[in-house]
CSV table of C-alpha atoms and ligand atoms in Angstrom, one decimal:
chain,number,residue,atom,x,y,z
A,16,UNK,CA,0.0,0.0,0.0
A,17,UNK,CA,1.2,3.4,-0.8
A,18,UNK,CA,1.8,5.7,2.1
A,19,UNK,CA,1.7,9.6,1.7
A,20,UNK,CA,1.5,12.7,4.1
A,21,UNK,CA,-0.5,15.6,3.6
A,22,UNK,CA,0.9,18.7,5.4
A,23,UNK,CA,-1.3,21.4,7.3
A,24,UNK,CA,0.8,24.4,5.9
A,25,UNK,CA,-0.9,27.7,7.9
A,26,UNK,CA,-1.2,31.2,5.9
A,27,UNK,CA,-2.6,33.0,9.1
A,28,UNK,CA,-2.7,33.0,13.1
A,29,UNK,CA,-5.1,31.5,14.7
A,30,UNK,CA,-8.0,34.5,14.5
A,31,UNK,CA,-8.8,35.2,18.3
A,32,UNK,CA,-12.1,37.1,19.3
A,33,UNK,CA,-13.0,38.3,22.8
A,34,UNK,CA,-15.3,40.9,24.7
A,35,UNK,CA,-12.8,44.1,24.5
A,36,UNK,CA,-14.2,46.2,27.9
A,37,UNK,CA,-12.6,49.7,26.2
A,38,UNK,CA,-14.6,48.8,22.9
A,39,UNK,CA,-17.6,47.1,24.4
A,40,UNK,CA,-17.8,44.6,22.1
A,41,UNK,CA,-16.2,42.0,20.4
A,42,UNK,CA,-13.2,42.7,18.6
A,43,UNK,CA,-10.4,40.3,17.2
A,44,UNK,CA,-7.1,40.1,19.6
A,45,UNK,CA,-3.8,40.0,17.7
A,46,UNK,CA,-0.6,38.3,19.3
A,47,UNK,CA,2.5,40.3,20.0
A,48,UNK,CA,4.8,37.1,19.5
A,49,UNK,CA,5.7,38.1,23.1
A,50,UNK,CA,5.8,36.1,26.6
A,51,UNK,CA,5.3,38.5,29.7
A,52,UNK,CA,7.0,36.6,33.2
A,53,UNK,CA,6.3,37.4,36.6
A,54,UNK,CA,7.9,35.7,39.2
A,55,UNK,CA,7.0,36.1,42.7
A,56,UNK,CA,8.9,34.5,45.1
A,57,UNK,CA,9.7,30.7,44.2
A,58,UNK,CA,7.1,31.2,41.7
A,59,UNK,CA,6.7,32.0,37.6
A,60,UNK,CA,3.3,33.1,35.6
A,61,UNK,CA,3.5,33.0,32.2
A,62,UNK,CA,1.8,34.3,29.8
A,63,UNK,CA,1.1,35.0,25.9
A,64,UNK,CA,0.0,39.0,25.1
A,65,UNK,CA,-2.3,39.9,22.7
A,66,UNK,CA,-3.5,43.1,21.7
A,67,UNK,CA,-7.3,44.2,20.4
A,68,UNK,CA,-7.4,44.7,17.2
A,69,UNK,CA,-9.0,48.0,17.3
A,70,UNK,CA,-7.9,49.8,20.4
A,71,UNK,CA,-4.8,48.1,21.1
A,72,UNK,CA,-6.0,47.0,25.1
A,73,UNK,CA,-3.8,44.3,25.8
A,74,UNK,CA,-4.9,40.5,27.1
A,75,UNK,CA,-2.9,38.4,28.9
A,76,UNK,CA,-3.3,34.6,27.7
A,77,UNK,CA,-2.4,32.2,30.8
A,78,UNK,CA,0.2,29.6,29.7
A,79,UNK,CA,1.3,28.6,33.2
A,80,UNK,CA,0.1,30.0,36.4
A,81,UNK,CA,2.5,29.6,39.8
A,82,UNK,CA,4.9,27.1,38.2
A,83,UNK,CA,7.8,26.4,40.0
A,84,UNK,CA,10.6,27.0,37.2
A,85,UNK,CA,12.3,24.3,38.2
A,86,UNK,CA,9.5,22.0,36.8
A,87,UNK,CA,10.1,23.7,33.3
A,88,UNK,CA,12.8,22.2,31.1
A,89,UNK,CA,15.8,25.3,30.9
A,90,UNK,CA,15.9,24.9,27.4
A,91,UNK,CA,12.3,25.5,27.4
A,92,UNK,CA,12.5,28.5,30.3
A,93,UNK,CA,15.4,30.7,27.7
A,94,UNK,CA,12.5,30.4,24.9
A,95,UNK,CA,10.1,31.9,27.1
A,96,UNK,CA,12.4,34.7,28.1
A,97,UNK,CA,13.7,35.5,24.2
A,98,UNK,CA,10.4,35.4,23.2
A,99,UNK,CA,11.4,31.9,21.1
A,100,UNK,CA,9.1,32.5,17.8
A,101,UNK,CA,8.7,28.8,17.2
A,102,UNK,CA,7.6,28.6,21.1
A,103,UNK,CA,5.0,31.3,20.5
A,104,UNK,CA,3.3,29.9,17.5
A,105,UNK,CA,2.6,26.7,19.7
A,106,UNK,CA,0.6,28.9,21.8
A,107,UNK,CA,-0.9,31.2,19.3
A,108,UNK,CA,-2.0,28.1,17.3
A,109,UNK,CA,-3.1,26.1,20.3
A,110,UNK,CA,-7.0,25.8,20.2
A,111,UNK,CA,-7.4,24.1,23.5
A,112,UNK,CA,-5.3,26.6,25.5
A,113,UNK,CA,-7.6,29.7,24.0
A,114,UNK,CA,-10.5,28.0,24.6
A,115,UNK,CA,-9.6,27.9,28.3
A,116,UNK,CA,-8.6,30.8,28.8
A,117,UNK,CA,-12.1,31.8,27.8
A,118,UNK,CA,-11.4,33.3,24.3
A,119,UNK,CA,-13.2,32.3,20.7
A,120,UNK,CA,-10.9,30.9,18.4
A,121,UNK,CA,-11.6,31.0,13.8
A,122,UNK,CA,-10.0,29.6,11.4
A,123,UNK,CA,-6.6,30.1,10.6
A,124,UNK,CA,-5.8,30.0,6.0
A,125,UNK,CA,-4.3,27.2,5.4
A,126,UNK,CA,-3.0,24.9,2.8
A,127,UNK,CA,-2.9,21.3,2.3
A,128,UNK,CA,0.7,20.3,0.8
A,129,UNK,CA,1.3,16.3,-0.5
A,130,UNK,CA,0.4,14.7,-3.8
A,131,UNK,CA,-2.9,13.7,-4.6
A,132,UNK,CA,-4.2,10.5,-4.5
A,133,UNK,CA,-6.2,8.3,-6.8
A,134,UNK,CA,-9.3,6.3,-4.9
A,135,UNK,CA,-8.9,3.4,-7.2
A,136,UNK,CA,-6.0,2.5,-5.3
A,137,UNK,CA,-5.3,2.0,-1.2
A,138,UNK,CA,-3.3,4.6,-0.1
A,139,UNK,CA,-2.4,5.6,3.8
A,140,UNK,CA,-2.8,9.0,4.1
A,141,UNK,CA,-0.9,10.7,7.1
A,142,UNK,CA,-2.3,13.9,8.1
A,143,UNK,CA,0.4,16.6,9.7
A,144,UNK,CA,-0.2,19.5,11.6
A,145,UNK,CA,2.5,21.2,13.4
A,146,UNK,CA,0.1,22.7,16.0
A,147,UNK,CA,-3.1,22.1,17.2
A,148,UNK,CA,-5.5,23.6,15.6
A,149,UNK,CA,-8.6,21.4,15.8
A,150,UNK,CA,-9.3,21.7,12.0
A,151,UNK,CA,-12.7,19.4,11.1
A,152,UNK,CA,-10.5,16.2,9.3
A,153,UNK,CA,-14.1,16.1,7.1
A,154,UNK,CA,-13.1,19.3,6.2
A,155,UNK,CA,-10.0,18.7,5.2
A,156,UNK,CA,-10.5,15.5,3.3
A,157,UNK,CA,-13.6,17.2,1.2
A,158,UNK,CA,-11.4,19.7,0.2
A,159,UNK,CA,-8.2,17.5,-0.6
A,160,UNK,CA,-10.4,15.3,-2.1
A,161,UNK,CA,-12.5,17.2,-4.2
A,162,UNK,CA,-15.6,15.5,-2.5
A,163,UNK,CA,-18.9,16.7,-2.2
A,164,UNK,CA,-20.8,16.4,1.7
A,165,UNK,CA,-23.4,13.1,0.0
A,166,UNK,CA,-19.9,11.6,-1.9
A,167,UNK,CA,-18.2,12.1,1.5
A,168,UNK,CA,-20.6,10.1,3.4
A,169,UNK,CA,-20.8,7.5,0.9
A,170,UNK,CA,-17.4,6.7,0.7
A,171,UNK,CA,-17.5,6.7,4.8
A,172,UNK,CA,-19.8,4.2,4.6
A,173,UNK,CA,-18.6,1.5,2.7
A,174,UNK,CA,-15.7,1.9,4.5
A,175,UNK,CA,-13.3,3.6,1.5
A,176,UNK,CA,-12.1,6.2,3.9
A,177,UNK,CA,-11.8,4.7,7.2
A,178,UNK,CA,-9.4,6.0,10.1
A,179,UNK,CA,-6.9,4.0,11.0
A,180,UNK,CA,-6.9,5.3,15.1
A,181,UNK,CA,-10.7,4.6,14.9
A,182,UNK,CA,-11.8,8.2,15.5
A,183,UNK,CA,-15.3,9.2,13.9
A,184,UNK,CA,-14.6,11.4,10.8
A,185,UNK,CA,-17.7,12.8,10.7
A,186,UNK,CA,-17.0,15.1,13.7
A,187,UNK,CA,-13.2,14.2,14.4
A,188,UNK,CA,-10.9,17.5,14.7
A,189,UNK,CA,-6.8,17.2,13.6
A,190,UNK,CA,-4.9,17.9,16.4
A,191,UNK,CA,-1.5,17.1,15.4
A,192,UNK,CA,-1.7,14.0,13.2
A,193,UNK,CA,-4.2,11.3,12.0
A,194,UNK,CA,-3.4,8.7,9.9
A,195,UNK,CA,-6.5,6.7,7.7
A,196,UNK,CA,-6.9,4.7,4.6
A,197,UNK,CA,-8.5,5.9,1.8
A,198,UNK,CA,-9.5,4.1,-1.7
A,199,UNK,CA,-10.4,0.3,-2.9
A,200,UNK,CA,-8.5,-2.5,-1.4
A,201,UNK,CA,-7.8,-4.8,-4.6
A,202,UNK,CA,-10.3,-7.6,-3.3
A,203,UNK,CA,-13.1,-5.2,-3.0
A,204,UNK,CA,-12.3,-4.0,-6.4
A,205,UNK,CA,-12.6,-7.5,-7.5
A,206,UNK,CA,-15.9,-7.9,-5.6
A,207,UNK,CA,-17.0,-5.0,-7.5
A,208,UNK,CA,-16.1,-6.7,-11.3
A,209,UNK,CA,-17.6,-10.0,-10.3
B,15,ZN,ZN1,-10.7,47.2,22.1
């Protein structure tokens, strides 16, 4: 079986929307690629800033709240305190943490990068995100695919694009990977002749 990985290549941040008080209403937030510290006593807060979009009120994102720095890798701790722009994108692009910390979260533009495949063959198909952006895999593969929502379905029924890991891909989000199988496996292609 041929095995292929399709990459989640992002075009945008992750849009952020909150209640801005000075605006009194909701604006979009825009991250300042930078970490504000604070440590008091044996203790660190961390967090991600981000500005409103319209009147420039900052918002502090909560990455870690009264860690003891010694729990945090050094390597890790440096990037926090350079403002480490690959560290930073794991934050602005993490879905889960915004959600917590009470914001909304959009969609970022994207791009799907890896050959395309033909559904008369089986072909694994490894899908790559390097953040977590809780992108709808249904999405995704109607888009890669070229697939209407009824042709989607379909082909989820008889079982011609079935995940690998088991997840349901009617509702399953891509965190950082999934892997599933897509196309006719010779035998049913046979049943199919006979
Ligand atoms: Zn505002």
């Amino acid at each position: 079986m041929q095995k292929i990985t399709w990459e989640i290549e992002y075009k945008s941040q992750l849009p952020v929307i909150r209640y801005c008080k000075k605006c009194g209403k909701k604006t979009e937030y825009i991250c300042s690629d930078l970490f504000r510290m604070n440590a008091q006593h044996k203790y660190l807060d961390i967090w991600l800033i981000y500005k409103c979009s319209n009147c420039d009120s900052t918002w502090n994102s909560t990455i870690y709240s009264r860690i003891n720095p010694k729990n945090l890798n050094p390597e890790i701790l440096e990037q926090f305190y350079t403002n480490d722009y690959n560290l930073v994108k794991q934050y602005a692009m993490n879905v889960g943490l915004l959600h917590r910390n009470g914001a909304e979260v959009g969609i970022p533009e994207y791009k799907i990068v890896g050959q395309d495949i033909c559904i008369d063959d089986l072909t694994q198909v490894h899908i790559a995100s390097k953040y977590p952006c809780q992108l709808k895999v249904s999405t995704l593969l109607r888009e890669k695919l070229g697939l209407s929502r009824k042709v989607f379905e379909d082909m989820l029924d008889c079982g011609m694009i079935k995940s690998i890991s088991g997840v349901d891909l009617r509702r399953s989000k891509l965190n950082y990977e999934i892997v599933l199988q897509i196309g006719k496996s010779k035998q049913e292609y046979l049943n199919q002749l006979d």
